[in-house]
Coordinates of N, CA and C in Angstrom, one line a residue:
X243 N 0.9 -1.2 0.0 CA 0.0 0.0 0.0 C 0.9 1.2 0.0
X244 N 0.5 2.6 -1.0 CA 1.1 4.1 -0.7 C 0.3 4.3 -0.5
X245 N 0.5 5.3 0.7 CA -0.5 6.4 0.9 C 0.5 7.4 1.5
X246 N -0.4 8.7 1.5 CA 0.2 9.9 1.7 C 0.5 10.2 3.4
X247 N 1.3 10.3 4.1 CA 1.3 10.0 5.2 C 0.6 11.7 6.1
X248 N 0.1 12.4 5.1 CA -0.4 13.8 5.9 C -1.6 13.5 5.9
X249 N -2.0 13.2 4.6 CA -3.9 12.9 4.7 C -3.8 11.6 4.9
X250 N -3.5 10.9 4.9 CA -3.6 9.2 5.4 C -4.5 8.9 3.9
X251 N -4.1 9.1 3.0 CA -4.7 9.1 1.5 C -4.5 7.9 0.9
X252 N -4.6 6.7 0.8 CA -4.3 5.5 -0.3 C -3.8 5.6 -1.3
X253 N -3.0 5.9 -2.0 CA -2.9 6.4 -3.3 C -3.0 5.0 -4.2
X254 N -2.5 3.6 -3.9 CA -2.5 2.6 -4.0 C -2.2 1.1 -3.7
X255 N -2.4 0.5 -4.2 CA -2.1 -1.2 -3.2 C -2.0 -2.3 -4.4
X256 N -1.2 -3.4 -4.0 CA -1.3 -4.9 -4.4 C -1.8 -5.9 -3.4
X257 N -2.1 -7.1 -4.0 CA -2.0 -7.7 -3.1 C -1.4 -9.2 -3.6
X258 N -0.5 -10.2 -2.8 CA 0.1 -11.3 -3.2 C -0.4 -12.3 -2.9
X259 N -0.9 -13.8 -3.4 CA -1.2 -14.8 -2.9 C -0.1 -16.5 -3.6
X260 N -0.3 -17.1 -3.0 CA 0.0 -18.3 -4.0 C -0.7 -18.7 -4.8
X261 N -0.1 -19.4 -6.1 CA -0.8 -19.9 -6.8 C -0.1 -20.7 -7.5
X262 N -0.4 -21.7 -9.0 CA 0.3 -22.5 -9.5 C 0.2 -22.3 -11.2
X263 N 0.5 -22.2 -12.0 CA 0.6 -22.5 -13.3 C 0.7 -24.1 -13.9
X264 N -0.2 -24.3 -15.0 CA -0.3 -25.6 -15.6 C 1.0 -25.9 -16.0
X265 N 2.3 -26.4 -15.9 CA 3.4 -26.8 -16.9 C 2.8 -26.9 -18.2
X266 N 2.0 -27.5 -18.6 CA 1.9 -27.6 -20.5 C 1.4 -25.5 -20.4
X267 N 1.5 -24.7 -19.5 CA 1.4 -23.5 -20.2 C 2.1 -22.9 -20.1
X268 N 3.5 -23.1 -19.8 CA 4.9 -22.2 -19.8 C 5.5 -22.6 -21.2
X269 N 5.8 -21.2 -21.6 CA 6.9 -21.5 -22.7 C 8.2 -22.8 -22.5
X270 N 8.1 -23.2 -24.2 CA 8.9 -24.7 -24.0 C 10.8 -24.2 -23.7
X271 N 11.2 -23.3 -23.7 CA 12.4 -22.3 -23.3 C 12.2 -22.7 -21.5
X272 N 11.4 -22.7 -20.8 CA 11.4 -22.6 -19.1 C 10.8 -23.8 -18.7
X273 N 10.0 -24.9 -19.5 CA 9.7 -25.8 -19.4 C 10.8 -26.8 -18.9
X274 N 12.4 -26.4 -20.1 CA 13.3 -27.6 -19.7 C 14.4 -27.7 -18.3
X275 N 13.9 -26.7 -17.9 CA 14.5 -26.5 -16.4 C 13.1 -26.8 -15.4
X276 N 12.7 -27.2 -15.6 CA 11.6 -27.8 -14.7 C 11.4 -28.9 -14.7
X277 N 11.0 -29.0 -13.0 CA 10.9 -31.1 -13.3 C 9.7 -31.4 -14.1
X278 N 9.6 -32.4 -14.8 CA 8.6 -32.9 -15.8 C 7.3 -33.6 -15.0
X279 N 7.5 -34.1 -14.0 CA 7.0 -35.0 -13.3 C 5.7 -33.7 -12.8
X280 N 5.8 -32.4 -12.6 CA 5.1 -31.5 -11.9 C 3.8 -31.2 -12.9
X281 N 2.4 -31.3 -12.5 CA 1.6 -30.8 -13.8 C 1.6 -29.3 -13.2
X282 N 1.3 -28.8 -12.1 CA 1.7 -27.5 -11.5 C 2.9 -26.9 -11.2
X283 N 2.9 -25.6 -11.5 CA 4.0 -24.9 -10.9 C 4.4 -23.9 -9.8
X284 N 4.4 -24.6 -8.8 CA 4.1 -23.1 -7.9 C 4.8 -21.6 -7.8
X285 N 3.5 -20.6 -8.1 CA 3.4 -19.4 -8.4 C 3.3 -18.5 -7.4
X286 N 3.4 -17.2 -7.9 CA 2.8 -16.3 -7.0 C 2.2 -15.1 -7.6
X287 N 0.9 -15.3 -7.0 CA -0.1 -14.3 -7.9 C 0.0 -12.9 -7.3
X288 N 0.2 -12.0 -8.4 CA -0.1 -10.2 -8.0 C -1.3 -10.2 -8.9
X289 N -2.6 -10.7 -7.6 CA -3.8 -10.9 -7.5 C -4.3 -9.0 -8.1
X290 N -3.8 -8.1 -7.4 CA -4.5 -7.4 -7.8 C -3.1 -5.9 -7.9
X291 N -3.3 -4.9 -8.6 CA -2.2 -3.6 -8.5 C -3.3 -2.8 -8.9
X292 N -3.7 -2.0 -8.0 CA -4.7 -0.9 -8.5 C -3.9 0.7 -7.7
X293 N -4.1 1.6 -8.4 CA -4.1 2.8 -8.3 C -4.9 3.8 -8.6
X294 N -5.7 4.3 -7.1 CA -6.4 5.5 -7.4 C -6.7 6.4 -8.4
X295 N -7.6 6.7 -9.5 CA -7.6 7.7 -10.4 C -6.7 8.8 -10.1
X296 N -6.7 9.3 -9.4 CA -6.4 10.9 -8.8 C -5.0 10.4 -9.0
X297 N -4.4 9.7 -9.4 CA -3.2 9.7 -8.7 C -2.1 8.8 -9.7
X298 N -3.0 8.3 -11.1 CA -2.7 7.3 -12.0 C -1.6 8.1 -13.0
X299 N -1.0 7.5 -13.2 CA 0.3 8.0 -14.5 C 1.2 8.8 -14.0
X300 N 1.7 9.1 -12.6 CA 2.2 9.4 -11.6 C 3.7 8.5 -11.1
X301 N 3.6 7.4 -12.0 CA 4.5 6.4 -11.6 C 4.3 5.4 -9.9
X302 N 3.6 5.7 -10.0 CA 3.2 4.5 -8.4 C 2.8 2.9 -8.7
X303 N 2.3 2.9 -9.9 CA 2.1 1.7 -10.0 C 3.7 0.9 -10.2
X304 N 4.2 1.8 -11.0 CA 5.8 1.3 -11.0 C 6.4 0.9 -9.8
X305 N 6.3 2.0 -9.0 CA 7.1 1.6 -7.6 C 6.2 0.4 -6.6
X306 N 5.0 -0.1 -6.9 CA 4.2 -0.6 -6.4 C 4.4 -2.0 -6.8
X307 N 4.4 -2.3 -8.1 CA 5.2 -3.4 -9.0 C 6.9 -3.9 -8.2
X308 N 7.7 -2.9 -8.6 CA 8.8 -2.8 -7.9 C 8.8 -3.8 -6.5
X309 N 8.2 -3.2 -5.4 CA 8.1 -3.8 -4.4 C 7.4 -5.2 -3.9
X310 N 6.5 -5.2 -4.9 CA 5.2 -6.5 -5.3 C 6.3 -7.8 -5.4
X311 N 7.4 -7.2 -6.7 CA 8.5 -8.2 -6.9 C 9.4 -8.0 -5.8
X312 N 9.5 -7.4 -5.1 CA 11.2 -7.7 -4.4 C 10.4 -8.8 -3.4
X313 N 8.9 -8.2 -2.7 CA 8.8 -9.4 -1.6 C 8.3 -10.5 -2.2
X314 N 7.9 -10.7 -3.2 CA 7.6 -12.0 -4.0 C 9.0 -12.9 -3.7
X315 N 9.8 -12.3 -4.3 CA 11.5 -12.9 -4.5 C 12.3 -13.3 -3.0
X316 N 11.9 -12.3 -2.3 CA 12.2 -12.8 -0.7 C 11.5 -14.0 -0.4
X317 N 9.9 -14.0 -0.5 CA 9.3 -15.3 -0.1 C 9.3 -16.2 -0.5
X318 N 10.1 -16.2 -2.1 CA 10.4 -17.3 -2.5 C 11.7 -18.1 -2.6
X319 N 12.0 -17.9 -1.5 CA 13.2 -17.7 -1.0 C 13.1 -19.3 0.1
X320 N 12.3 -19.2 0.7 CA 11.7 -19.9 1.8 C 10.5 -21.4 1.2
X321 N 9.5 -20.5 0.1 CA 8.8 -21.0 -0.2 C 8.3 -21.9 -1.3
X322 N 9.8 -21.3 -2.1 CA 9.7 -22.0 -3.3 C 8.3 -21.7 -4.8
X323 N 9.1 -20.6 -5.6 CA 8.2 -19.8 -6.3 C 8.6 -20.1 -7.8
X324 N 8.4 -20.3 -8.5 CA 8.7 -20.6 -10.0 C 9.3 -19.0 -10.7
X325 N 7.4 -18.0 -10.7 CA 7.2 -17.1 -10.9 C 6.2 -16.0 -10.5
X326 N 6.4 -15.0 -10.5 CA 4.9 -14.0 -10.7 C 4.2 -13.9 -11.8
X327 N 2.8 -14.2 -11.1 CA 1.9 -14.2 -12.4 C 0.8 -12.9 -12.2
X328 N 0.5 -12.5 -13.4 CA -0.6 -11.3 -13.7 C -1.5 -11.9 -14.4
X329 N -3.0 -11.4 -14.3 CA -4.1 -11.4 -15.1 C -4.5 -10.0 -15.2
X330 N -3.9 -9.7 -16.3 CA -3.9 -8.1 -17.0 C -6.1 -8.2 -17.1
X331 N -6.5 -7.1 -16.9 CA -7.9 -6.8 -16.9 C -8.0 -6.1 -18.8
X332 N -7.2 -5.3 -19.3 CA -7.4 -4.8 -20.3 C -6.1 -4.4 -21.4
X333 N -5.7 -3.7 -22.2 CA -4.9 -3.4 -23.2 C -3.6 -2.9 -22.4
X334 N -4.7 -1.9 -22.0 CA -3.5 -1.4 -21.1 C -2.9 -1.5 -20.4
X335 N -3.5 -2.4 -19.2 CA -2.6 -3.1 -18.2 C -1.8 -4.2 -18.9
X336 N -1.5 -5.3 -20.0 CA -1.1 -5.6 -20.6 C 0.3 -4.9 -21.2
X337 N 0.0 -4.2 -21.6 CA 1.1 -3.5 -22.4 C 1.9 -2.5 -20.6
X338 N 1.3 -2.7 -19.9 CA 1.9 -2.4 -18.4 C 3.0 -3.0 -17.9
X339 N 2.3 -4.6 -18.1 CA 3.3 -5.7 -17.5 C 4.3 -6.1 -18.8
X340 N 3.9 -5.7 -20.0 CA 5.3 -6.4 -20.7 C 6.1 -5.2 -21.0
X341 N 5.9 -4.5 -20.7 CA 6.8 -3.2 -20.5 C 7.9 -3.2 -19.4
X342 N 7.2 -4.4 -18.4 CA 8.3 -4.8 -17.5 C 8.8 -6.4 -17.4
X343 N 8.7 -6.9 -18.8 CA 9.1 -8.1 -19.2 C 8.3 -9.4 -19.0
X344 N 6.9 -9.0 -18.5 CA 6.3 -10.3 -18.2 C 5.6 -10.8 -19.5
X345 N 5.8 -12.3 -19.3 CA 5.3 -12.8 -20.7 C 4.5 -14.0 -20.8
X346 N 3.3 -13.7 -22.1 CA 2.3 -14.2 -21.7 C 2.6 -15.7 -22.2
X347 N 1.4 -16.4 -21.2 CA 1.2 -17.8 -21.0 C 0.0 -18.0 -22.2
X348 N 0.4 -18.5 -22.4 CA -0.6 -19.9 -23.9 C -1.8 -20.2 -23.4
X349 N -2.9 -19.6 -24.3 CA -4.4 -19.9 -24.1 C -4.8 -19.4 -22.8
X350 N -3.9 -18.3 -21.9 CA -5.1 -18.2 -20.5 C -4.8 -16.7 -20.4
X351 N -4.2 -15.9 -21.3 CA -4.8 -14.2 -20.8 C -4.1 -14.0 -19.5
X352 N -3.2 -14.6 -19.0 CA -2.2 -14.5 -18.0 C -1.0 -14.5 -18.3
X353 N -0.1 -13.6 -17.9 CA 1.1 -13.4 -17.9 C 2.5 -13.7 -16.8
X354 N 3.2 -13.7 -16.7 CA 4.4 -14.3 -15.9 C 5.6 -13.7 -16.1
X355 N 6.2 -13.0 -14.9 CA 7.7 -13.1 -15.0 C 8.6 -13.8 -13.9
X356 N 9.6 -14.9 -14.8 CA 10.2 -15.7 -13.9 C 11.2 -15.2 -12.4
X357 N 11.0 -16.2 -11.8 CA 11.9 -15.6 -10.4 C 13.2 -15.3 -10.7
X358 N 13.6 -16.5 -11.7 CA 15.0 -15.6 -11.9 C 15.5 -14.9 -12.5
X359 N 14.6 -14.3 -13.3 CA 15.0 -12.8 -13.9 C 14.2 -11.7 -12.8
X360 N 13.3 -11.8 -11.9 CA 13.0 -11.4 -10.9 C 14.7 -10.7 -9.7
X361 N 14.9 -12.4 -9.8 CA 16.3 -12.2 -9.0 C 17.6 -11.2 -9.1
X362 N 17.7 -11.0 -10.8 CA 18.2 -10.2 -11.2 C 18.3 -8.7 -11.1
X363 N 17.2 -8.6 -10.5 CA 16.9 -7.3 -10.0 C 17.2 -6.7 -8.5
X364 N 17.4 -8.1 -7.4 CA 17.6 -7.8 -6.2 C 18.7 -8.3 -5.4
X365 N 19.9 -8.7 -6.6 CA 20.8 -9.5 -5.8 C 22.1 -9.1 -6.5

């Protein structure tokens, strides 16, 4: 969550949960580093990134993204995460997340960027 710490304002929030991706839907490039034996892949969903109108195109969703991935990448640390996954709502949020390299998954309108290029960002 940002918020403005004088008005106690929201400006915006994510939120993270677990989740899994099908293996027959990852690209066959990230497939061959995965055990075969798995029909799931354990994920972690950025269930939601919203940012207040008043306050959009501002760059917050960027830093909100930003942060979304660094604790993703810590907990998967522990927890054992493949990737983060998005379900972009429209054009724009699409062209949102592969503007920051996430890439989409086969037949499900979800997208993914792996942990270890995740990694790359915080180590």
């Amino acid at each position: 969550m940002l918020n403005d710490q004088e008005t106690v304002l929201i400006k915006g929030y994510y939120t993270l949960a677990n989740n899994s991706i099908a293996h027959d839907l990852i690209p066959t490039e990230f497939q061959k580093k995965l055990p075969g034996s798995y029909k799931s892949i354990p994920a972690t969903l950025l269930g939601r990134l919203a940012i207040d109108k008043r306050f959009q195109r501002q760059g917050i969703g960027k830093l909100l993204l930003i942060d979304a991935l660094m604790r993703s990448y810590e907990v998967s640390k522990s927890i054992g995460s493949f990737a983060v996954v998005v379900d972009p709502i429209d054009e724009d949020t699409i062209r949102f997340y592969d503007k920051y390299g996430f890439i989409k998954l086969a037949d499900s309108g979800k997208m993914f960027l792996p942990m270890n290029t995740i990694k790359t960002l915080f180590d």
